[in-house]
Coordinates of C-alpha atoms and ligand atoms in Angstrom, one line a residue:
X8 CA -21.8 -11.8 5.2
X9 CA -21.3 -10.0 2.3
X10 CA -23.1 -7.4 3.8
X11 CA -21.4 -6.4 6.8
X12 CA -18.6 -3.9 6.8
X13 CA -15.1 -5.2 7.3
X14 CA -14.8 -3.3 10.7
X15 CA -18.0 -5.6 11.4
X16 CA -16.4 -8.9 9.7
X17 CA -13.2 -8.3 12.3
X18 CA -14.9 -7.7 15.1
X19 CA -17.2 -10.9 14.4
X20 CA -14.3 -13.1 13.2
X21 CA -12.5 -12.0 17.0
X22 CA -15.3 -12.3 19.0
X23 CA -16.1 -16.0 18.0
X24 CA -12.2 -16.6 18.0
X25 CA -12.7 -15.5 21.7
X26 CA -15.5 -17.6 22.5
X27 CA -13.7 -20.8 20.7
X28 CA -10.5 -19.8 22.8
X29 CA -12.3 -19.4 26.0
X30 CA -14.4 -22.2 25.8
X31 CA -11.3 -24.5 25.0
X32 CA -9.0 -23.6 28.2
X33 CA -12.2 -23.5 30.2
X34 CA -12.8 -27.3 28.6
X35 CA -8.7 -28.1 29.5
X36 CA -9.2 -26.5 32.5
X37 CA -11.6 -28.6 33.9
X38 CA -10.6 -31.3 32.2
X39 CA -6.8 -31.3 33.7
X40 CA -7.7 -29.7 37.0
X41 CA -10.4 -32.0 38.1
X42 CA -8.2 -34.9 37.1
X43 CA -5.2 -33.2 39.0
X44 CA -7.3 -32.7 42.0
X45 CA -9.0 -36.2 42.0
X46 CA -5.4 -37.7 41.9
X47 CA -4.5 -35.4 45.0
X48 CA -7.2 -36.4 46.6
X49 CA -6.5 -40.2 46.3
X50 CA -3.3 -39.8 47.3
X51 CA -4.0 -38.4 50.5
X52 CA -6.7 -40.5 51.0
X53 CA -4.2 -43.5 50.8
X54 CA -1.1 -42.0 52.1
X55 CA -3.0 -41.2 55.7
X56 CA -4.3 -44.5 55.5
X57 CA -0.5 -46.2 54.6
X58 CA 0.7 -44.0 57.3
X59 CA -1.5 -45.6 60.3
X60 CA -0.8 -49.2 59.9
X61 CA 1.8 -49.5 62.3
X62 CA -0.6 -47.8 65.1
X63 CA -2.7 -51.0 65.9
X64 CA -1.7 -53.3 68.3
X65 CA -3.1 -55.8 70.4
X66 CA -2.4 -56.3 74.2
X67 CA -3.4 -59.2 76.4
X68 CA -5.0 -56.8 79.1
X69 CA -6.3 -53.9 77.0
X70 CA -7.6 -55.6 73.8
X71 CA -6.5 -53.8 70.7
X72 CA -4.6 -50.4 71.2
X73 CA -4.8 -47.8 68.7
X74 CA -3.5 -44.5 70.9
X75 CA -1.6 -43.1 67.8
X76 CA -4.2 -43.3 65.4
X77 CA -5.8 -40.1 64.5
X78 CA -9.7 -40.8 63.3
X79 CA -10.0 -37.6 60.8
X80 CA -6.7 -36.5 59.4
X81 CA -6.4 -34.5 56.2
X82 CA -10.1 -34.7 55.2
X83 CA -9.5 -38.7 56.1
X84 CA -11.9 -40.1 58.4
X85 CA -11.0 -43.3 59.5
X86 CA -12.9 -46.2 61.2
X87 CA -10.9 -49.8 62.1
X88 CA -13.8 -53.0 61.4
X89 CA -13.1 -56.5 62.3
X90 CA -12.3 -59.2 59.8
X91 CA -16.2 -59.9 59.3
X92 CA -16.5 -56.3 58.7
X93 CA -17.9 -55.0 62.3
X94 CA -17.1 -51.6 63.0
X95 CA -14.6 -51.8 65.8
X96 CA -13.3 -47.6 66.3
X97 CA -13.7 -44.7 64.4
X98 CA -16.2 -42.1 62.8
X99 CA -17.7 -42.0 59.3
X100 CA -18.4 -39.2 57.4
X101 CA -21.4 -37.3 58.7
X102 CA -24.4 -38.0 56.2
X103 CA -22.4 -40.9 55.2
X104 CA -24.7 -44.7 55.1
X105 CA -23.3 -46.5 52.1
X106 CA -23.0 -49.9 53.0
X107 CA -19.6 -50.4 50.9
X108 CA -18.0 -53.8 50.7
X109 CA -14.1 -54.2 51.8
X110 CA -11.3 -54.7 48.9
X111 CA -7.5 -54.5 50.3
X112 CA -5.5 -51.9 48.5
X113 CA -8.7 -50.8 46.4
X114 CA -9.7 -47.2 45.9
X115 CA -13.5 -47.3 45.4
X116 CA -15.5 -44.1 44.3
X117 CA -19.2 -44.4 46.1
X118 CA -22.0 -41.8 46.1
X119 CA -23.9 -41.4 49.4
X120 CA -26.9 -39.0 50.0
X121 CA -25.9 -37.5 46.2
X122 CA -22.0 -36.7 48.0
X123 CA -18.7 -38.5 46.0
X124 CA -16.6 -40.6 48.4
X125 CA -13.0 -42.3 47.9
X126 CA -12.9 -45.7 50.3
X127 CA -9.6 -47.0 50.6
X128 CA -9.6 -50.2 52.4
X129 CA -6.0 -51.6 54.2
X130 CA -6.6 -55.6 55.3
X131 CA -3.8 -55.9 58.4
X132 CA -2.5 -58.7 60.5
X133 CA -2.4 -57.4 64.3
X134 CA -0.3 -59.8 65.9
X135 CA -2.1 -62.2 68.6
X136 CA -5.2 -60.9 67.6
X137 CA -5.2 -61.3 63.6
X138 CA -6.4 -60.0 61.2
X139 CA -8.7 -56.3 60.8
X140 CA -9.6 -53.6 58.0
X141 CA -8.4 -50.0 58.2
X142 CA -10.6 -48.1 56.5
X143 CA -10.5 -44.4 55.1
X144 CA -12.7 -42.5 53.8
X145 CA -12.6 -38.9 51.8
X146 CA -14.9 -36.7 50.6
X147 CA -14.7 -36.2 46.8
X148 CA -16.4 -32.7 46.5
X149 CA -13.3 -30.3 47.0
X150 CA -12.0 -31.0 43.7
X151 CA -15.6 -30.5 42.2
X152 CA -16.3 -27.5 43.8
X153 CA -13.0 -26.1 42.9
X154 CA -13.7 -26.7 39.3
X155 CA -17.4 -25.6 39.3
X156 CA -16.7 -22.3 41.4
X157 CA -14.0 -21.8 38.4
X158 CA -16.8 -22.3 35.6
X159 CA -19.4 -20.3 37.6
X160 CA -17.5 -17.2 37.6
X161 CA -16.1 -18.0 33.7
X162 CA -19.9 -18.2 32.7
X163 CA -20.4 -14.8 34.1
X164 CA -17.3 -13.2 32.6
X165 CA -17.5 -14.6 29.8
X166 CA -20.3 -12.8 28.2
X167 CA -18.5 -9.7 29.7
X168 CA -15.4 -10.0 28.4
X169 CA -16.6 -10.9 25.0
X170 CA -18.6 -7.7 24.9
X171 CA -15.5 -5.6 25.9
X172 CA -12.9 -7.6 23.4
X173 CA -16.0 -7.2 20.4
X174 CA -16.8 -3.3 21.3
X175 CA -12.5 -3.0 21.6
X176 CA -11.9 -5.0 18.5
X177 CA -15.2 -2.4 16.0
X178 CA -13.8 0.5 17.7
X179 CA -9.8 -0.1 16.6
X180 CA -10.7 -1.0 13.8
X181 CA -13.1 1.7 13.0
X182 CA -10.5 4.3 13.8
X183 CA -7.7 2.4 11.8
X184 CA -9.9 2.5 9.1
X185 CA -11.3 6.4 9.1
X186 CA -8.5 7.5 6.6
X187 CA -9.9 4.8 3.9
X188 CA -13.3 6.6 4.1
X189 CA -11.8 9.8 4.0
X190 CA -9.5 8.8 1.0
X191 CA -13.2 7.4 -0.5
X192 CA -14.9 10.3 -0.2
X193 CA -12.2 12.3 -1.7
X194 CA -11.8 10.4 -4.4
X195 CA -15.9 10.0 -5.1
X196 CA -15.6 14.0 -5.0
X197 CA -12.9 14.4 -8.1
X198 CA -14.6 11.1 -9.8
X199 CA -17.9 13.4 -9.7
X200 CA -15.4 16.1 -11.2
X201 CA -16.8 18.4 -8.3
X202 CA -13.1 19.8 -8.0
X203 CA -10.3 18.6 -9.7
X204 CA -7.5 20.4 -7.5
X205 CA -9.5 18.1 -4.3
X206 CA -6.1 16.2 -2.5
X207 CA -6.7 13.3 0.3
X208 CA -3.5 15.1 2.3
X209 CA -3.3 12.6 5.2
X210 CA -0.2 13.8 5.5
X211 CA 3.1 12.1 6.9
X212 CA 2.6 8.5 8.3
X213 CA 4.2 5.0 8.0
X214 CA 1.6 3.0 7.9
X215 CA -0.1 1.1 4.3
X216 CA -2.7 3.4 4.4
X217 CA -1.2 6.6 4.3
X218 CA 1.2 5.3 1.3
X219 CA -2.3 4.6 -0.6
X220 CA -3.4 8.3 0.3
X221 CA 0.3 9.7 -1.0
X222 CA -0.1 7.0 -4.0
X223 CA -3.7 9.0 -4.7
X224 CA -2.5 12.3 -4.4
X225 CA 0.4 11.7 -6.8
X226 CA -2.1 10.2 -9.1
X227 CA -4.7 13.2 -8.8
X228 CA -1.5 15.8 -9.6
X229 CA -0.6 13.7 -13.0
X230 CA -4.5 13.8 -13.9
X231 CA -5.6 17.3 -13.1
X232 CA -1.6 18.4 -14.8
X233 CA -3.0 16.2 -17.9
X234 CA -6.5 17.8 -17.9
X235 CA -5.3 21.0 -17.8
X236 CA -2.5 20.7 -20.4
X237 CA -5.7 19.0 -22.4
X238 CA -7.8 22.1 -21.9
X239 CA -5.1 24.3 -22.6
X240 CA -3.8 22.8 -25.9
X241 CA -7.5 23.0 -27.1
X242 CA -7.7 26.8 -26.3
X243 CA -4.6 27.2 -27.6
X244 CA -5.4 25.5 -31.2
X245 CA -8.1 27.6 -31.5
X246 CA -7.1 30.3 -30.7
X247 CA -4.3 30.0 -33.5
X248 CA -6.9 29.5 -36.0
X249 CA -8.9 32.1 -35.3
X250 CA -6.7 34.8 -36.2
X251 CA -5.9 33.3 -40.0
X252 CA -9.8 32.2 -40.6
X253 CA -11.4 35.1 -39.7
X254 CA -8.3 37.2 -42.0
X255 CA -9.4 34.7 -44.6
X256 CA -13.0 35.5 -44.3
X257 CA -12.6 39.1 -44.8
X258 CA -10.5 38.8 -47.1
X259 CA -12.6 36.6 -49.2
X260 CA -15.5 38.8 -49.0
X261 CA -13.7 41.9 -49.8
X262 CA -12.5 40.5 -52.9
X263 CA -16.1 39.3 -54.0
X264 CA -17.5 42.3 -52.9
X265 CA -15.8 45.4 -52.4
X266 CA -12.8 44.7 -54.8
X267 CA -12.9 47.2 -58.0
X268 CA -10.0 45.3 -60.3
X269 CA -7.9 42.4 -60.7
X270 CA -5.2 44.6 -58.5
X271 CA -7.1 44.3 -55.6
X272 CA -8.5 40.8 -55.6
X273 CA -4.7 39.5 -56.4
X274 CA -3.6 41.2 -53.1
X275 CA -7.3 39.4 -51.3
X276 CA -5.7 36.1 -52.9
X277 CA -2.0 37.0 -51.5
X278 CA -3.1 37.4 -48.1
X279 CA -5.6 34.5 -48.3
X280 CA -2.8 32.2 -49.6
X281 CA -0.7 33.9 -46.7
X282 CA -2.9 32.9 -43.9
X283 CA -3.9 29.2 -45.5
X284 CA -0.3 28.4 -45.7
X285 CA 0.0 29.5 -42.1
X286 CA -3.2 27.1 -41.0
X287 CA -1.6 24.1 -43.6
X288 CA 1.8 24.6 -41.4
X289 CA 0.1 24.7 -38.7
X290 CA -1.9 21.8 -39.0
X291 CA 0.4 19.4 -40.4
X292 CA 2.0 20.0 -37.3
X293 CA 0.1 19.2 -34.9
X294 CA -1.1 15.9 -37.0
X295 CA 3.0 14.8 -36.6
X296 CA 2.1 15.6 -33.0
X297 CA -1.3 14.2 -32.4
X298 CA 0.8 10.9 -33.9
X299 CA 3.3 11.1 -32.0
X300 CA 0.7 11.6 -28.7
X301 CA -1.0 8.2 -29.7
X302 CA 2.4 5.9 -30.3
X303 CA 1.9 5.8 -34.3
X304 CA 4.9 7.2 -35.5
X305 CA 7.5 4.4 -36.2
X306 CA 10.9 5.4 -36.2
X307 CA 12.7 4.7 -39.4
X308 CA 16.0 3.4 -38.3
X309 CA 18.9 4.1 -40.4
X310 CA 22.4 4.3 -39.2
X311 CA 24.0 7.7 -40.8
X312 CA 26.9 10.5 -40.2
X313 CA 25.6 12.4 -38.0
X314 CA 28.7 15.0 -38.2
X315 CA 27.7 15.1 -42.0
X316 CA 23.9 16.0 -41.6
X317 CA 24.9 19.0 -39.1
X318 CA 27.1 20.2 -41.5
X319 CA 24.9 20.0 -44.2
X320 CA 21.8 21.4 -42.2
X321 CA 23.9 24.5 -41.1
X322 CA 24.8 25.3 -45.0
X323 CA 21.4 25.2 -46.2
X324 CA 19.9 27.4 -43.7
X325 CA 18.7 30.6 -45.1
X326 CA 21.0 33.7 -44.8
X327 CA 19.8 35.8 -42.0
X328 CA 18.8 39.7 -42.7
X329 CA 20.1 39.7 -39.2
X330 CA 23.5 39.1 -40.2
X331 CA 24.5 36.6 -38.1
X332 CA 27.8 35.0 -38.0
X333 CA 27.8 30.8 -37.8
X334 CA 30.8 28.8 -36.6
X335 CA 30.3 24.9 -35.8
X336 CA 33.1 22.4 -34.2
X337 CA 32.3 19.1 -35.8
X338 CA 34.0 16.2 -35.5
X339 CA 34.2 14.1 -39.0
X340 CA 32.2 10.6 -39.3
X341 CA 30.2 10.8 -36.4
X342 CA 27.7 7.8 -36.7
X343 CA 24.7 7.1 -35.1
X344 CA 21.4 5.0 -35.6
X345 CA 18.1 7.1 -35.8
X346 CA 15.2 8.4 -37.6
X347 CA 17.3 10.7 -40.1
X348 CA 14.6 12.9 -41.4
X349 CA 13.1 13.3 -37.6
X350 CA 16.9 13.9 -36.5
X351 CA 17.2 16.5 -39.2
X352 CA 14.6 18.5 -38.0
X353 CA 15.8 18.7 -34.1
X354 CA 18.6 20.7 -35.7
X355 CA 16.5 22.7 -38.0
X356 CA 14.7 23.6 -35.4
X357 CA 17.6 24.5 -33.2
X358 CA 19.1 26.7 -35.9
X359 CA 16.1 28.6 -36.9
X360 CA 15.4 29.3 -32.8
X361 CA 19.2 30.8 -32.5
X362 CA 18.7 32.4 -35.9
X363 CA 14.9 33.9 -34.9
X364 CA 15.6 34.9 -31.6
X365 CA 19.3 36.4 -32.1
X366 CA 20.3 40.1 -32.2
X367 CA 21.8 41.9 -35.5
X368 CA 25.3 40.7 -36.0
X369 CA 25.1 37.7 -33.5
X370 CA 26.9 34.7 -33.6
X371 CA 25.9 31.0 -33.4
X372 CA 28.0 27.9 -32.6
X373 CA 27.3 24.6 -33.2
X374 CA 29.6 21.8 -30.9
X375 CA 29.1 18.1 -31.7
X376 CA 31.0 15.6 -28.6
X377 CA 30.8 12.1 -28.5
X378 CA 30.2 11.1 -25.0
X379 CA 30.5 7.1 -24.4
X380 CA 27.4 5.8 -26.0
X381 CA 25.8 9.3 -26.9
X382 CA 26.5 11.9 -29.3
X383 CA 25.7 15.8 -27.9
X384 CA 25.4 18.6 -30.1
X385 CA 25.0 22.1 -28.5
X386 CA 23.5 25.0 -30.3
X387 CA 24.9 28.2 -28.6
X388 CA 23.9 31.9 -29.6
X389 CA 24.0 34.8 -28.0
X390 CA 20.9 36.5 -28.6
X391 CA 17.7 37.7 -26.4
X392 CA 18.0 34.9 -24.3
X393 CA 15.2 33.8 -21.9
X394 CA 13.6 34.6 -18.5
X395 CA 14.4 32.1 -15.8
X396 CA 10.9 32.0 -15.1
X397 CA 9.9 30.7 -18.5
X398 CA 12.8 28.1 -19.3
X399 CA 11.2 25.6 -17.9
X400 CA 7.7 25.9 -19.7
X401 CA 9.1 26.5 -23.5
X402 CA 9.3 22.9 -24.3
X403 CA 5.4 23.3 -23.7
X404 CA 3.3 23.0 -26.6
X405 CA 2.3 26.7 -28.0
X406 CA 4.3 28.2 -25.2
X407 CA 5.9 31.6 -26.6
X408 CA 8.6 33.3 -24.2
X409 CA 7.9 36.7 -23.6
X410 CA 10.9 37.5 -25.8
X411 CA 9.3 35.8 -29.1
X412 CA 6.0 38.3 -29.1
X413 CA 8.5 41.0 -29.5
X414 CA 11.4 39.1 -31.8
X415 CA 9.1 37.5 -34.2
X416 CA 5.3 38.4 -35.6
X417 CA 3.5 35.9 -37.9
X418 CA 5.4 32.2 -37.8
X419 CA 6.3 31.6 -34.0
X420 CA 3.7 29.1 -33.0
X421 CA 5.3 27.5 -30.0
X422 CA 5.4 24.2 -31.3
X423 CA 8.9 23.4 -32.5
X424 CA 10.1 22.8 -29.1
X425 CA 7.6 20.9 -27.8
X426 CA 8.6 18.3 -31.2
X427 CA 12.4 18.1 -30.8
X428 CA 12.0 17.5 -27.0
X429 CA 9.3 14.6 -28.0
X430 CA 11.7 13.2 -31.0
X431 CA 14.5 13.5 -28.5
X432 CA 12.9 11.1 -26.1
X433 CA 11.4 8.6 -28.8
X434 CA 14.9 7.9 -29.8
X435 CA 15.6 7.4 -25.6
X436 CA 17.4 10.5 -25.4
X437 CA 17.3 14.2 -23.8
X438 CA 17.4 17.9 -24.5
X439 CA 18.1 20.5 -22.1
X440 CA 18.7 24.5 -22.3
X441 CA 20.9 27.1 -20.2
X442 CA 20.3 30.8 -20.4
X443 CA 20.1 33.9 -19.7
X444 CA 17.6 36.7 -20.5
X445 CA 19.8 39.4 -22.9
X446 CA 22.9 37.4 -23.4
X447 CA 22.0 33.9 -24.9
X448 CA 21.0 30.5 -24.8
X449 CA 22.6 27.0 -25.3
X450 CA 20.5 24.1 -25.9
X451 CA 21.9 21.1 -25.9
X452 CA 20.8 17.5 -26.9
X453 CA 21.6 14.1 -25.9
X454 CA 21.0 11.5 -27.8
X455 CA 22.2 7.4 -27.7
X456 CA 24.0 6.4 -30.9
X457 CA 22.4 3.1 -30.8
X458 CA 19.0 2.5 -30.1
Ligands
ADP16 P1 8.4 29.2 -31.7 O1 9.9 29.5 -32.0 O2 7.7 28.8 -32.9 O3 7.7 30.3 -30.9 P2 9.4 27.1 -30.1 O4 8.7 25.9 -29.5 O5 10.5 26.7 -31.1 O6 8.3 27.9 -30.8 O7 10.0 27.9 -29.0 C1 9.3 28.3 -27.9 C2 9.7 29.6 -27.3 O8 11.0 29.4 -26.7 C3 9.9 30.6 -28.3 O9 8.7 31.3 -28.5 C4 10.9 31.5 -27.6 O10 10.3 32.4 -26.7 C5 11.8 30.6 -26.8 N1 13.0 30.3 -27.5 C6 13.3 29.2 -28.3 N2 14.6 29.2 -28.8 C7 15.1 30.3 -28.3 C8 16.4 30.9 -28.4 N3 17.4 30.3 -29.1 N4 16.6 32.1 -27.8 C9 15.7 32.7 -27.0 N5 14.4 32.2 -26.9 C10 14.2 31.0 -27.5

């Protein structure tokens, strides 16, 4: 059983459900309707017989009169005997030569020549004669034949109609259940990683099958976006390495080789140190991240002024050689529970973006709101700004706006966004940015003072 297909298991399971069901009424059928017709039967039988009692008399002249009596009526032939059981008037059944004792008000079921018979016997007193038997007799084989001719033609259509409901039954179910292989196949082809980008697109339906399909698809998207984004941030790694190892590496040979004084091989060791730094920064990032990836960085709750860390990150950012101009709205005593040092370095970030990619003499403002349950701070500058095109992808890891190959040379990596929008939503809250390419940006993050 195991074996068969489930299109084969239903069409099974319905054909023996037919055959049971069939074979059941056909079973009732005969059961009630031979009865019914039996009963019928009788009851004519004695009714006509009932009905003629009356119709004998007995005259002086003319012996015993009986000119109302019909002899076959109804399938009821009818004979009149003598009280010793002589057969006085009347006609038996053709074929018919039972030799059947009388019994007054008795239906008896006798077989002649392999035919059923019902013999109803009436015992009657004829006035000044006395007394006689009315006698009727019916043939039994109506009912029978009605049943049998019923079970004769079942037993023919049976088969029939069991091939049509079975063949029905496969072939529904065989089309209901085309998507499935289709969704299987599909689904074998990405698992054989033949083509990630494969989708089962049944398209629009109601039905269970064609949620499973949509189900699938939306699965498929999340994998191949995760693959890719996989794929990407190893091309992206090392491709940021490269540039600092192979510096290094020339460097390093330079100075054992083709350096003439101590001059020379302190510059080698500047750059080297230079570029190392650069890998060590850029390392150390991407271990917070990789942590952060795999669930293992615990937040170190501590409930704090938020209004006082802002103000204290703002002062001890770096003066710009860009000249910018800082102005913050802060409310005093603004507390809120969270990871402090992670907290602090949302805003560091934040800063050193509006500083980096600001214009000479631009301006920067930092708002802090509370909002119900949250606390929003908004860091607002108007510098370069970026393309609507790329807003959406600068929270992606390595991800450098257009904008930042031309603002910045050697420390945008494309990685501090991709951390504050990750510490943002440990800490169950959000960050989000509004801009516009040449003016300015605001980004603005929300975050619960309790968590
Ligand atoms: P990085 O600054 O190291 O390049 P980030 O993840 O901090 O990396 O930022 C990603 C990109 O988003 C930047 O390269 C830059 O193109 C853009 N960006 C970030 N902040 C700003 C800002 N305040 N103004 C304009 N562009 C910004």
């Amino acid at each position: 059983m195991k074996k068969l297909s489930v299109k084969m298991k239903i069409a099974l399971w319905f054909g023996v459900l037919m055959v049971v069901v069939i074979t059941l009424v056909l079973w009732f059928m005969q059961f009630i309707s031979g009865s019914v017709i039996e009963s019928n039967s009788k009851t004519t039988l004695t009714q006509t017989v009932e009905n003629h009692l009356n119709d004998i008399e007995y005259d002086d002249d003319d012996g015993l009169e009986y000119d109302d009596l019909v002899f076959y009526k109804n399938g009821v032939y009818m004979q009149i005997y003598s009280d010793k059981g002589e057969k006085l008037a009347g006609n038996l059944p053709p074929d018919f030569s039972a030799d059947v004792g009388f019994s007054d008000r008795q239906t008896q079921n006798i077989e002649s020549h392999s035919v059923a018979y019902s013999v109803y016997d009436r015992r009657i007193f004829v006035k000044d004669y006395g007394y006689i038997w009315l006698r009727g007799i019916k043939e039994n084989t109506e009912a029978a034949g009605a049943v049998s001719s019923i079970i004769q033609t079942a037993f023919f259509t049976l088969p029939l109609l069991l091939l049509i409901g079975i063949l029905g039954s496969y072939f529904i179910v065989k089309r209901a259940f085309k998507p499935i292989a289709h969704i299987n196949k599909t689904a074998n082809e990405i698992s054989e990683g033949k083509d990630l980008s494969r989708r089962i697109a049944l398209g629009e339906g109601k039905d269970e099958v064609f949620t499973l399909a949509n189900t699938f698809d939306r699965m498929f998207d999340r994998l191949e976006d995760s693959f890719e984004k996989e794929k990407q941030f190893t091309a992206d790694v090392s491709h940021e390495l490269r540039t600092p190892t192979s510096v290094i590496l020339a460097q390093s040979e330079y100075g054992l080789k083709d350096a003439d004084d101590i001059d020379e091989c302190k510059s080698s060791f500047d750059v080297i140190h230079r570029q190392t730094g650069k890998m060590s920064n850029l390392i150390s990032r991407l271990l917070q991240l990789s942590r952060m990836d795999r669930n293992k960085i615990t937040l170190e709750l501590e409930e704090f002024n938020f209004s006082e860390l802002t103000q204290m990150v703002i002062e001890e950012q770096p003066k710009s050689d860009k000249n910018v101009t800082v102005t913050a709205d802060i409310p005093p005593d603004i507390y809120i529970r969270a990871d402090r040092s992670l907290i602090s370095r949302i805003l560091l970030n934040l800063l050193h973006n509006a500083n980096q990619y600001n214009r000479k003499n631009g301006s920067i403002h930092i708002g802090v709101a509370e909002q119900g349950g949250s606390v929003s701070l908004s860091v607002k500058d108007n510098g370069i700004g970026i393309a609507e095109s790329e807003i959406k992808k600068i929270f992606n890891r390595f991800y450098r706006a257009d904008n930042a190959r031309t603002a910045t040379k050697e420390n945008s990596l494309g990685l501090g966004l991709s951390m504050v929008k990750e510490i943002a939503v440990l800490h169950g809250g959000e960050i989000s940015v509004t801009s516009e390419l040449g003016k300015g940006s605001t980004f603005t993050l929300l975050l619960p003072k309790n968590i």
